[in-house]
Short mmCIF file of C-alpha atoms and ligand atoms in Angstrom, two decimals:
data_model
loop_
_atom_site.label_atom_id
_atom_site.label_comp_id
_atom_site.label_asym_id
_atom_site.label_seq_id
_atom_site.Cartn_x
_atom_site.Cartn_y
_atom_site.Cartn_z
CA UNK N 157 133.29 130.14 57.42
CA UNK N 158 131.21 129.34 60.98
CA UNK N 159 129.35 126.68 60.81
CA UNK N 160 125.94 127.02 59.28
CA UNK N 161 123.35 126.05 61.11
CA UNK N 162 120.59 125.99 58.77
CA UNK N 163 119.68 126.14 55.49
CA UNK N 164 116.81 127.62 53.26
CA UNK N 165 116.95 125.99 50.02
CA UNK N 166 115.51 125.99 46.93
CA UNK N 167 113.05 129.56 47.55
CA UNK N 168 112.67 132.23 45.43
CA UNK N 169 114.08 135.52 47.69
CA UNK N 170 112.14 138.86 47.32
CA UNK N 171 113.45 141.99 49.57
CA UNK N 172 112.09 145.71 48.64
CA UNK N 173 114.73 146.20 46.22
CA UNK N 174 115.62 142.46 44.32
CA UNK N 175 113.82 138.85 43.78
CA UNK N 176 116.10 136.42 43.17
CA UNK N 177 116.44 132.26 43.29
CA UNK N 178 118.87 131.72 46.01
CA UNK N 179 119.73 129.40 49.11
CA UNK N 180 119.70 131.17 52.75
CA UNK N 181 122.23 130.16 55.22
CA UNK N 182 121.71 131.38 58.83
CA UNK N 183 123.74 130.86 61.52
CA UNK N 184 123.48 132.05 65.25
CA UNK N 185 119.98 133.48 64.39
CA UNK N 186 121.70 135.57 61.71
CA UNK N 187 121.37 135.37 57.64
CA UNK N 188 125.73 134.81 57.00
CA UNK N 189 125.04 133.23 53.50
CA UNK N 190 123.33 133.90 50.30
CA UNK N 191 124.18 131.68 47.53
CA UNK N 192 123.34 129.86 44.33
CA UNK N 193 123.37 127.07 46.85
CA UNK N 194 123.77 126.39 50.68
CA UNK N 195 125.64 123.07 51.40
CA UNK N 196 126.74 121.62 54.65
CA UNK N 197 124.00 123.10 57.08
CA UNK N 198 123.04 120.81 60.00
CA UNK N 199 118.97 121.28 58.88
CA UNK N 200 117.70 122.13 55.53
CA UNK N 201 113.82 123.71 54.68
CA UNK N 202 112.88 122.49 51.21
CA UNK N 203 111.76 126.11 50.27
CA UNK N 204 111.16 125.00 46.53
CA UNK N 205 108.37 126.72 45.02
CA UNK N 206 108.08 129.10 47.68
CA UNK N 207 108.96 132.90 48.16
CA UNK N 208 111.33 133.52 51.16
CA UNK N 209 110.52 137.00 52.26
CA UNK N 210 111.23 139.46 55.38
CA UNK N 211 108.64 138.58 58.21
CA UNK N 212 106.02 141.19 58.00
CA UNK N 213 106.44 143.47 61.08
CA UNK N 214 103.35 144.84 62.09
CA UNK N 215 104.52 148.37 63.75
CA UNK N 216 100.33 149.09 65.19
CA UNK N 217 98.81 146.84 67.24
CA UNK N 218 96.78 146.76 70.83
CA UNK N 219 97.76 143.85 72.70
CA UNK N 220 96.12 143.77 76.49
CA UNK N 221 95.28 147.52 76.67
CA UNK N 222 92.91 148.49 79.40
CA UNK N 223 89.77 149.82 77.04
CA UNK N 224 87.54 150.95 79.82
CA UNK N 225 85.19 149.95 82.60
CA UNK N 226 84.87 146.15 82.13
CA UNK N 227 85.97 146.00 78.97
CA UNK N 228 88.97 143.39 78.10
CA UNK N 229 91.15 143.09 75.21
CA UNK N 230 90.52 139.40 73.66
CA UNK N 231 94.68 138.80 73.20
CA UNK N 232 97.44 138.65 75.62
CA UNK N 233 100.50 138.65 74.79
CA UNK N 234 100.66 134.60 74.23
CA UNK N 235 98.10 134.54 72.02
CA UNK N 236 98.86 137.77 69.83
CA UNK N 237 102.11 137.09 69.12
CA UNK N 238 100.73 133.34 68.26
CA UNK N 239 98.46 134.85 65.57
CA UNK N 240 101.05 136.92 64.14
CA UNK N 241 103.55 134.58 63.67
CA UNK N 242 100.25 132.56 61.96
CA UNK N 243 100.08 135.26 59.69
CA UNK N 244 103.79 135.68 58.70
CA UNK N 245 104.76 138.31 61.28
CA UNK N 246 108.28 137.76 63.00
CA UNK N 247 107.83 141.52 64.99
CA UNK N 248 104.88 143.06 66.30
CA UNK N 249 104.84 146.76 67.88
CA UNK N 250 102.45 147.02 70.49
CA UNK N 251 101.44 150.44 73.08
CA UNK N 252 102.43 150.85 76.31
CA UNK N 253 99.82 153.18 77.35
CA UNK N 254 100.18 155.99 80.03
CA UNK N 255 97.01 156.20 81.27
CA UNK N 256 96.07 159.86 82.88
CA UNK N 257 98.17 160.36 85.95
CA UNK N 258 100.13 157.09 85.84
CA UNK N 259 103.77 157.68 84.90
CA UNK N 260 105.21 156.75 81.73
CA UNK N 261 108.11 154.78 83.17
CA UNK N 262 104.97 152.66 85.54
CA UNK N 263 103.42 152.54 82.29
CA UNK N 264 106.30 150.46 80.35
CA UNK N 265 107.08 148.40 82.83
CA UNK N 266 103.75 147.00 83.69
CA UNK N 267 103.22 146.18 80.11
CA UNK N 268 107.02 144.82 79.81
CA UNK N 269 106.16 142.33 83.01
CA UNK N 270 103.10 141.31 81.01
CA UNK N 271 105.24 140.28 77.79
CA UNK N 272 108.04 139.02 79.25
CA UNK N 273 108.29 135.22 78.80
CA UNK N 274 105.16 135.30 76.52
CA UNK N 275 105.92 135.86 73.04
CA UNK N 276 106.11 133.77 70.45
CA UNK N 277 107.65 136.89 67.70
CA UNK N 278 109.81 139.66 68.85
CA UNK N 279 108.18 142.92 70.17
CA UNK N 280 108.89 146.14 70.33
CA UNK N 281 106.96 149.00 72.45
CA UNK N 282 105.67 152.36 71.32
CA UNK N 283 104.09 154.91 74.03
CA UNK N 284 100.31 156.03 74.12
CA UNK N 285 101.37 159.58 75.77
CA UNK N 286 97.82 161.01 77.55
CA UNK N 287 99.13 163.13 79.91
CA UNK N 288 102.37 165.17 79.39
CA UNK N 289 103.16 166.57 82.13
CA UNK N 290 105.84 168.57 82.98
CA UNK N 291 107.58 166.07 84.60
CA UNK N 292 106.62 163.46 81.31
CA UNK N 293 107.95 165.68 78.92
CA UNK N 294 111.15 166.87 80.74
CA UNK N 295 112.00 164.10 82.49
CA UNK N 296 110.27 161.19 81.82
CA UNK N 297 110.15 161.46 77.95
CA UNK N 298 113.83 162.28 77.22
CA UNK N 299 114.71 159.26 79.88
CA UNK N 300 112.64 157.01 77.58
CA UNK N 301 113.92 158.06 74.30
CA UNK N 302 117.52 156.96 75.47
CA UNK N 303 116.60 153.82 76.49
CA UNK N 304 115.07 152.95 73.25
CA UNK N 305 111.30 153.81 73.52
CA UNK N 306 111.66 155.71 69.91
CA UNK N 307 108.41 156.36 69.17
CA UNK N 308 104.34 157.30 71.10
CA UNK N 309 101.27 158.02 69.63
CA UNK N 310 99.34 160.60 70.92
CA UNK N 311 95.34 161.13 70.12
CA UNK N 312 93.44 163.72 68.68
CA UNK N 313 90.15 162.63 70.11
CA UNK N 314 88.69 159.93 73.23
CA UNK N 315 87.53 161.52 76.59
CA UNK N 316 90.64 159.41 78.39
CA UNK N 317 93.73 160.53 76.00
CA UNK N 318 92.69 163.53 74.15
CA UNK N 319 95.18 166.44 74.12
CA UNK N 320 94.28 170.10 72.81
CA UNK N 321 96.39 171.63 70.32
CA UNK N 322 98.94 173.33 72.97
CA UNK N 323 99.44 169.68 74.44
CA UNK N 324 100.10 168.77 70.89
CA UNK N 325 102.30 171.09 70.25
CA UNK N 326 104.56 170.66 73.83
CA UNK N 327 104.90 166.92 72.76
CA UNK N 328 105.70 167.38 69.00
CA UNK N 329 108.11 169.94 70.34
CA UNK N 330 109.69 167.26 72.70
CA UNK N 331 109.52 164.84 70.38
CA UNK N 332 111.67 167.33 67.63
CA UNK N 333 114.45 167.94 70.00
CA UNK N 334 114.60 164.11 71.24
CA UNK N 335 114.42 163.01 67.80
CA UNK N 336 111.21 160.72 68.47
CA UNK N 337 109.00 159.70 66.33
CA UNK N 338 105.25 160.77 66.79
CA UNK N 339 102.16 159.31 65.67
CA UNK N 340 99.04 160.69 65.62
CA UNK N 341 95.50 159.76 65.66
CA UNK N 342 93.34 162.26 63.53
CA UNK N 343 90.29 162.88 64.31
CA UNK N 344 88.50 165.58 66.02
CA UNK N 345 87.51 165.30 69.54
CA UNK N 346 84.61 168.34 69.50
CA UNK N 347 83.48 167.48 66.24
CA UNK N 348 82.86 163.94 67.13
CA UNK N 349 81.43 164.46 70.55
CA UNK N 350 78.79 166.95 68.46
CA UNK N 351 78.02 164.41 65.98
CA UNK N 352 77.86 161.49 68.57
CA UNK N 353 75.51 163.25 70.52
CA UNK N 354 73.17 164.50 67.60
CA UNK N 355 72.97 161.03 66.67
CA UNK N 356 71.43 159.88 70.30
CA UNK N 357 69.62 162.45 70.33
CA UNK N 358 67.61 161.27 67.02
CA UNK N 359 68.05 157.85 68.03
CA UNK N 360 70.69 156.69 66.41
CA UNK N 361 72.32 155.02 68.45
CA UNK N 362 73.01 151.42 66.61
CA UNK N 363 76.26 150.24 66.08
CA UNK N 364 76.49 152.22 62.50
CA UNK N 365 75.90 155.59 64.27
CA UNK N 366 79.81 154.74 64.93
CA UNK N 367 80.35 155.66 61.21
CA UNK N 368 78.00 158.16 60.88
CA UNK N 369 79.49 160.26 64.27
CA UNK N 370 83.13 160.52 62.42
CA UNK N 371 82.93 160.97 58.53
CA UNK N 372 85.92 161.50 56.17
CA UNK N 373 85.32 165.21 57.38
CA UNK N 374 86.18 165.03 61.23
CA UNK N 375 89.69 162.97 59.86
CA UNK N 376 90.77 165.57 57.06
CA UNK N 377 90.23 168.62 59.63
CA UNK N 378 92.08 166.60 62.13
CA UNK N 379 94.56 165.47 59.46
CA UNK N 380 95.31 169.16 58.71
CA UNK N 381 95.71 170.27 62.22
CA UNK N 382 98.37 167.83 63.06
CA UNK N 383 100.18 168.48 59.70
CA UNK N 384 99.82 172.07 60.46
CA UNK N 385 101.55 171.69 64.21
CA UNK N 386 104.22 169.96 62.92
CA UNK N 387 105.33 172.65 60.21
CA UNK N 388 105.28 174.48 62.93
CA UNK N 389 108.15 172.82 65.00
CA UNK N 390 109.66 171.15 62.14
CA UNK N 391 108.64 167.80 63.06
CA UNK N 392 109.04 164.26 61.31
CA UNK N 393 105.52 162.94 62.08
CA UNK N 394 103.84 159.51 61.63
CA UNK N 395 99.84 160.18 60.74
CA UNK N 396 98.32 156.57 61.43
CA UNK N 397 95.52 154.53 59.81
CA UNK N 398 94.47 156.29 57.57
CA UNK N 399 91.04 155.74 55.94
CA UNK N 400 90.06 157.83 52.82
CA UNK N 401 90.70 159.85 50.29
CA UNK N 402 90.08 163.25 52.52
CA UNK N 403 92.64 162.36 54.82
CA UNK N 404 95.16 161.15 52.27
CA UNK N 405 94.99 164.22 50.16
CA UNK N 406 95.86 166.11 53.42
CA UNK N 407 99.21 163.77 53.75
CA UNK N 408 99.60 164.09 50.01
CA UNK N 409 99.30 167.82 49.75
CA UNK N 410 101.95 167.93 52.74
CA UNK N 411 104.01 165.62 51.26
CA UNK N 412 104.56 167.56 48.19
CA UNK N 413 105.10 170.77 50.15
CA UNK N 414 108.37 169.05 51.16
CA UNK N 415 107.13 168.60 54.79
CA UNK N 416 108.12 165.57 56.53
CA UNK N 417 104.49 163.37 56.69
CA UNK N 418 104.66 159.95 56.76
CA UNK N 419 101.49 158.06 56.48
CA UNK N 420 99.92 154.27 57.57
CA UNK N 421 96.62 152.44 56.32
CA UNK N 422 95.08 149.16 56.93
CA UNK N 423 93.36 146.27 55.22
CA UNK N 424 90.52 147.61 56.81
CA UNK N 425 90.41 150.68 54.22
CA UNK N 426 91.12 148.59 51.53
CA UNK N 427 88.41 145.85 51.85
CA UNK N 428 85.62 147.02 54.76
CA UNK N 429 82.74 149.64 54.00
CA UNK N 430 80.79 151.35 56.63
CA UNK N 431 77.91 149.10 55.30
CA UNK N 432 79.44 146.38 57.26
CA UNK N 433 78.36 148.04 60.82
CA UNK N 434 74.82 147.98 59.14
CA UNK N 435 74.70 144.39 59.89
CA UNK N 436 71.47 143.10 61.39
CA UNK N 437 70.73 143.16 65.13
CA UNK N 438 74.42 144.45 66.23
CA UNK N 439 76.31 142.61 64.19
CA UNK N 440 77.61 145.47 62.92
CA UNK N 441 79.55 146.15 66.32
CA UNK N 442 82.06 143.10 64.82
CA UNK N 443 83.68 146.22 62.94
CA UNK N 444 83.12 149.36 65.03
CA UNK N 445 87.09 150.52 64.53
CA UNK N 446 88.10 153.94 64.55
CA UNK N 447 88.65 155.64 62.03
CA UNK N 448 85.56 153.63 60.69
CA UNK N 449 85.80 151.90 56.95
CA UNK N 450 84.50 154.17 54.45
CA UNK N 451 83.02 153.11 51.05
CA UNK N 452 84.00 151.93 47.79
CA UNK N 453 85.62 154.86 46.30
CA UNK N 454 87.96 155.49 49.40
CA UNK N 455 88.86 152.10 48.97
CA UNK N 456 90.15 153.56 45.68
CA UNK N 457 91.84 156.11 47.16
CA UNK N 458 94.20 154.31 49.43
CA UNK N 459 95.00 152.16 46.61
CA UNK N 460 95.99 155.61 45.22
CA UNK N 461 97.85 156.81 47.73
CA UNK N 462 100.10 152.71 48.37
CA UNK N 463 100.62 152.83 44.34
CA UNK N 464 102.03 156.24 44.56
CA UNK N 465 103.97 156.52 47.79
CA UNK N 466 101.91 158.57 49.84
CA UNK N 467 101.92 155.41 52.42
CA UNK N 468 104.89 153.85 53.63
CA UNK N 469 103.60 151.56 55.92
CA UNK N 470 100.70 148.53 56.00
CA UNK N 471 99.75 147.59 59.29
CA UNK N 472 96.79 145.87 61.37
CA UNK N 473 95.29 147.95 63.89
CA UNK N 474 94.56 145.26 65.80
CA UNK N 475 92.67 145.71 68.69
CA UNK N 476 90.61 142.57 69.84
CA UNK N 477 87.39 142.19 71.30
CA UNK N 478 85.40 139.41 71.65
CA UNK N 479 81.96 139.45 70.13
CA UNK N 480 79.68 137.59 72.04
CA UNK N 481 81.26 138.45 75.22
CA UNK N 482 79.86 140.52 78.47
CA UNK N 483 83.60 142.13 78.53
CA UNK N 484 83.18 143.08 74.63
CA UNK N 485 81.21 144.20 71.86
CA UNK N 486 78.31 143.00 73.26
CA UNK N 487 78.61 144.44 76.74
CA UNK N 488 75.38 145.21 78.50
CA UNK N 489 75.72 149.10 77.75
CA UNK N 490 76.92 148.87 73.98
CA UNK N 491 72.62 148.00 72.28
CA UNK N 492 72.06 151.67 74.43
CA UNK N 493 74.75 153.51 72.24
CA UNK N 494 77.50 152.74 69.55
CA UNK N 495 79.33 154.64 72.21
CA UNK N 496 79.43 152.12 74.24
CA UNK N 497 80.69 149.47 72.06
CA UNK N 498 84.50 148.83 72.31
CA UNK N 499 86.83 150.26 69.36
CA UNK N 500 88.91 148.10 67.12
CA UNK N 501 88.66 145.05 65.10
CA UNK N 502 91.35 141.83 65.30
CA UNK N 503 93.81 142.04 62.22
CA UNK N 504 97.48 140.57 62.97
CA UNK N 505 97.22 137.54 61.08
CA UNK N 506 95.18 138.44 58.41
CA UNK N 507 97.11 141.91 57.68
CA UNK N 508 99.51 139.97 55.26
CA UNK N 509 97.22 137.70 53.37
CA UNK N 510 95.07 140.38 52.41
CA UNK N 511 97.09 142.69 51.12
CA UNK N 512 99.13 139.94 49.30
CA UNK N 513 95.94 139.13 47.53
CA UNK N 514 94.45 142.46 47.18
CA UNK N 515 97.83 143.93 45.93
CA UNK N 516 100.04 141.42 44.61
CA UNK N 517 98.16 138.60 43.45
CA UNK N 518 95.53 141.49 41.93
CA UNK N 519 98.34 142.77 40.16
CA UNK N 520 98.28 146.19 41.96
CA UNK N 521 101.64 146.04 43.58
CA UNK N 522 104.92 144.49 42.52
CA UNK N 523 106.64 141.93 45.44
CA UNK N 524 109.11 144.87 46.24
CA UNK N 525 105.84 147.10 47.25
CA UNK N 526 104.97 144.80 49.22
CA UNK N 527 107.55 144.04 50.89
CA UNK N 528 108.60 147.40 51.73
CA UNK N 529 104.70 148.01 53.18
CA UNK N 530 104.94 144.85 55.05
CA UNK N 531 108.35 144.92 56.64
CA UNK N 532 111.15 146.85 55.51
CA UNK N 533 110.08 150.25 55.60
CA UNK N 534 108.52 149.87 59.22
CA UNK N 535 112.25 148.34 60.19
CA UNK N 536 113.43 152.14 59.02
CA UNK N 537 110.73 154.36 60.13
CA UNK N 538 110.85 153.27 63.89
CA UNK N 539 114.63 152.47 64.18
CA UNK N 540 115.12 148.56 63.62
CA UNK N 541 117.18 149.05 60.61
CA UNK N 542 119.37 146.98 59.47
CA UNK N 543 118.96 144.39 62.06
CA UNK N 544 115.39 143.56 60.85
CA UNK N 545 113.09 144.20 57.71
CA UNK N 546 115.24 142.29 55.08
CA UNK N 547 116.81 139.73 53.37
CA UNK N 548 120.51 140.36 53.85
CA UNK N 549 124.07 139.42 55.60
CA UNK N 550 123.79 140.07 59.24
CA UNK N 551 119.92 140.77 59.50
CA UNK N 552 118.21 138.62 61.67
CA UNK N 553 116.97 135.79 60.12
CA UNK N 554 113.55 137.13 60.62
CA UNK N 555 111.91 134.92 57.58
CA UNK N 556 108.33 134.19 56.13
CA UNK N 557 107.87 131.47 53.57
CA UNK N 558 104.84 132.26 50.99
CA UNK N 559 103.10 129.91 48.81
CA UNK N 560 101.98 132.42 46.38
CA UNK N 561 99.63 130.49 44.66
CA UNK N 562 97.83 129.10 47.65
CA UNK N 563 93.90 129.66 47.86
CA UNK N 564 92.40 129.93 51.13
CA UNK N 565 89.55 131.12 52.54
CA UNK N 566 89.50 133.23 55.84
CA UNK N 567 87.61 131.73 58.46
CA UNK N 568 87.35 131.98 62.73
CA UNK N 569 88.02 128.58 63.05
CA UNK N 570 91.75 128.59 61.18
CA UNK N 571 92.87 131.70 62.90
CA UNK N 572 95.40 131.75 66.15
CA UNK N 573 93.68 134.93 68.13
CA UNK N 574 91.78 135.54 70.67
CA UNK N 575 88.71 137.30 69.84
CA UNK N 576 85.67 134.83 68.70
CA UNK N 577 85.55 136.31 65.03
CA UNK N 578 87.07 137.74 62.41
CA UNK N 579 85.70 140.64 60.13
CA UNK N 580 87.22 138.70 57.39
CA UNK N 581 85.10 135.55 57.71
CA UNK N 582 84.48 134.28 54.40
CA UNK N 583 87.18 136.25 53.00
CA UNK N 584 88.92 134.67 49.70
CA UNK N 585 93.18 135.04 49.11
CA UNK N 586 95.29 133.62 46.83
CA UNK N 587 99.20 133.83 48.50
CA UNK N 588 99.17 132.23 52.19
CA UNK N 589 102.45 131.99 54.60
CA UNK N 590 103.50 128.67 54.99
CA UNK N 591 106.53 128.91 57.33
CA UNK N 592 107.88 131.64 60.03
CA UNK N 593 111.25 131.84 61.39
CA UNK N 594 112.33 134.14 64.12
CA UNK N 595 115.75 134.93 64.27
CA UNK N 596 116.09 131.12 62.81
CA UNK N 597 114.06 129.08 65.03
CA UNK N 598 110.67 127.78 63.19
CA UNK N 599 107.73 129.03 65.12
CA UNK N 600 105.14 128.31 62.75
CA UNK N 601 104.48 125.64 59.98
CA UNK N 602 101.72 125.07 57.94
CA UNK N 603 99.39 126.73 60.67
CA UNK N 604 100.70 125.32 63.64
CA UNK N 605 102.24 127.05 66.22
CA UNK N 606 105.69 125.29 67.10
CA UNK N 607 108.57 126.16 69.50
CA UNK N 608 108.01 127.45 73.32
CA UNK N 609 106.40 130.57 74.02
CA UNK N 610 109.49 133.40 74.80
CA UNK N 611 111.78 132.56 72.14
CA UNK N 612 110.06 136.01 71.20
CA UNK N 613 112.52 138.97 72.72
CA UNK N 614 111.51 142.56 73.98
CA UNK N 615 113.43 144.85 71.87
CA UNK N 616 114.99 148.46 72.61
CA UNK N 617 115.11 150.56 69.44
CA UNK N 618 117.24 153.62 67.72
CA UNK N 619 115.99 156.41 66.91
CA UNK N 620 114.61 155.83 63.26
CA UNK N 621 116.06 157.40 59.86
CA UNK N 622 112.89 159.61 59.25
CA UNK N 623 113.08 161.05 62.31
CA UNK N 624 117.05 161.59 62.14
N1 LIG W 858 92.85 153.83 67.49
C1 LIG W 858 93.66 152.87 67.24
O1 LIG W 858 94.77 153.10 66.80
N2 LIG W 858 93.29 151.61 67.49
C2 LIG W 858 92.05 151.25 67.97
C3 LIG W 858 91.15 152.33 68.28
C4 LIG W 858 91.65 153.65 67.96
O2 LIG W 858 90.97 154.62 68.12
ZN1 LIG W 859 94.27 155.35 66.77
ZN1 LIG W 860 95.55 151.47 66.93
#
């Protein structure tokens, strides 16, 4: 056997199928030994008591988008990938996002020159498609697919990236015959703009007019128009964070039609209400995310729908703004309108934590669950499978190390990103990531951030199983 460069020992491994007490051997970056025990490796981690599970890859999050006049995202790439690995991420999957007539192609590679040399966890780029063109989807498109840009998200609703349903349909189409994977934001652009509207109108225009201009409604219409399209070209499709129990009967009811509908939610949906954009002066702009949190009972639902498969993936959302910040929520046009007030919450290193908590240590999901919502089944939906998302021979020794027993409390000041808050503040968790290994390299212990910045790669992907 090669020579084994380091060992795991002691741990307690859990993939989506097994858990198991076993030593890890990696060498090269690679997992090339599991074993009652490991002996012989130049370094040994003491993983006694610990669970040694795949890195969570978080396959949605917004890393340096452009969000409109003056607005800035609060991460680069730097400090994203910093907070992931904090949270027990070893991938990330940001947007590269064509804005309306930029070209695709211009679009990846600007963002590609802006992660380059940055990252402290691998990434891996889907494409925000806003204007598909004819030379986007015959040329541009197909050209991307090759190269291993698998996977783009197109929207349902926003003034900048909005597509009607015969846009829909030409890139669902393209997407069918390139064997892409799409993902769609649901929610209805006409609808919204109605409601949004109304509500200034009547003056309601503080931050929680946000919720009230896109209820469960203006999802579960949207939800059903997508799901619709893609019967219609026979289309593996990808409907993302998903907030209710309007939308998720919509995925369900698909689902069990035989259609292929796979389906994402956030801790968000499991833990946020809309009350929380009631808060007092505009505090409530601190979780202005889109779809918005609901209430208590569609809390209940997605709990439903992870417990019986209707979701196959967890991930964060994130999309950071600083709070008090001219460039964020509090930007001098966002106390005239909740229109105004940038869209997303941060989320990439608390993703994990909570739903460990929530679901495992709450005894609503078994380790396997989670594992499979945290990292395996994103590895197979967008086309890093087997290489990543597992504990196995030959996968990359993408690793998190879990004290599952570990109380913490959520707070700004223990956190890694770069907004100035979290919506989490406060937040209590029993199971906390103690360790994370990228392809074998420690890049974060016990909270710190270790190891240079760039020993995080940009990866090309394969065109995933669903959408094969
Ligand atoms: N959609 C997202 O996926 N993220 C942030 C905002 C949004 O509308
Ligand atoms: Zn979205
Ligand atoms: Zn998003």
């Amino acid at each position: 056997m090669s020579k084994i460069d380091l060992a795991i020992r002691g741990g307690t491994v859990v993939t989506a199928s097994d858990t198991f007490r076993a030593d890890v051997g990696i060498a090269d970056g690679r997992i090339c030994l599991i074993a009652d025990e490991v002996k012989g490796a130049a370094r040994e981690i003491d993983a006694r008591g610990l669970l040694v599970m795949p890195g969570g890859i978080d396959s949605h999050v917004h890393i340096a988008q452009p969000s409109g006049p003056g607005i800035v995202m609060a991460d680069d790439f730097a400090s994203a990938t910093a907070a992931a690995a904090a949270g027990g991420n070893t991938l990330v999957m940001p947007f590269a996002l064509q804005q309306r007539g930029q070209s695709l192609r211009g679009a990846v590679e600007a963002y590609r020159t802006k992660a380059e040399g940055e990252c402290h966890v691998d990434a891996s780029f889907h494409l925000i498609v806003s204007d598909p063109t004819p030379a986007v989807l015959g040329q541009e498109l197909p050209a991307l697919v090759k190269d291993g840009y698998t996977s783009f998200k197109v929207f349902m609703t926003y003034d900048d990236l909005v597509l009607d349903d015969r846009q829909l349909l030409e890139v669902f189409d393209l997407a069918r015959r390139e064997r892409a994977l799409v993902m769609v934001h649901c929610e209805g652009y006409d609808a919204i703009r109605f409601m949004t509207e109304r509500l200034e109108r009547s003056g309601r225009t503080e931050p929680y007019g946000h919720a009230l201009s896109r209820p469960e409604i203006v999802e579960r219409e949207a939800a059903h128009r997508a799901i619709s399209h893609a019967e219609l070209v026979d289309l593996p499709m990808m409907i993302v964070h998903v907030s209710g129990r309007e939308a998720m009967e919509q995925i369900r009811w698909a689902q069990r039609r035989g259609l292929k509908v796979l389906a994402e939610t956030c801790p968000q949906y499991i833990t946020l209400t809309a009350d929380d954009l009631k808060g007092l002066d505009m505090e409530g702009a601190k979780y202005v995310c889109s779809p918005p949190p609901r209430d208590a009972e569609s809390q209940k639902a997605i709990w439903e729908g992870i417990v019986q498969g209707v979701f196959q993936t967890f991930s964060s959302d994130h999309c950071p703004f600083r709070y008090e910040a001219a460039d964020g929520k509090l930007n001098p046009k966002a106390r005239s309108s909740f229109r105004w007030v940038p869209n997303g919450i941060p989320g990439v290193e608390t993703r994990l934590p909570v739903l460990f908590s929530e679901g495992v240590s709450k005894g609503r999901i078994s380790l396997q669950r989670f594992v499979e919502l945290s990292a395996t089944n994103h590895a197979k939906i967008y086309g890093l499978y087997p290489r990543k998302g597992s504990i196995g021979i030959g996968f990359d020794a993408d690793i998190a190390l879990w004290d599952p027993n570990r109380k913490e409390t959520i707070r700004q000041e223990i956190l890694h990103h770069g907004a100035d808050y979290t919506p989490w503040e406060g937040f209590e968790v029993t199971g906390w990531p103690v360790m994370t290994l990228v392809r074998g390299e420690v890049v974060m212990e016990e909270g710190r951030i270790v190891g240079a910045k760039g020993h995080g790669g940009i990866l090309q992907r394969e065109v995933g199983s669903y959408a094969n």
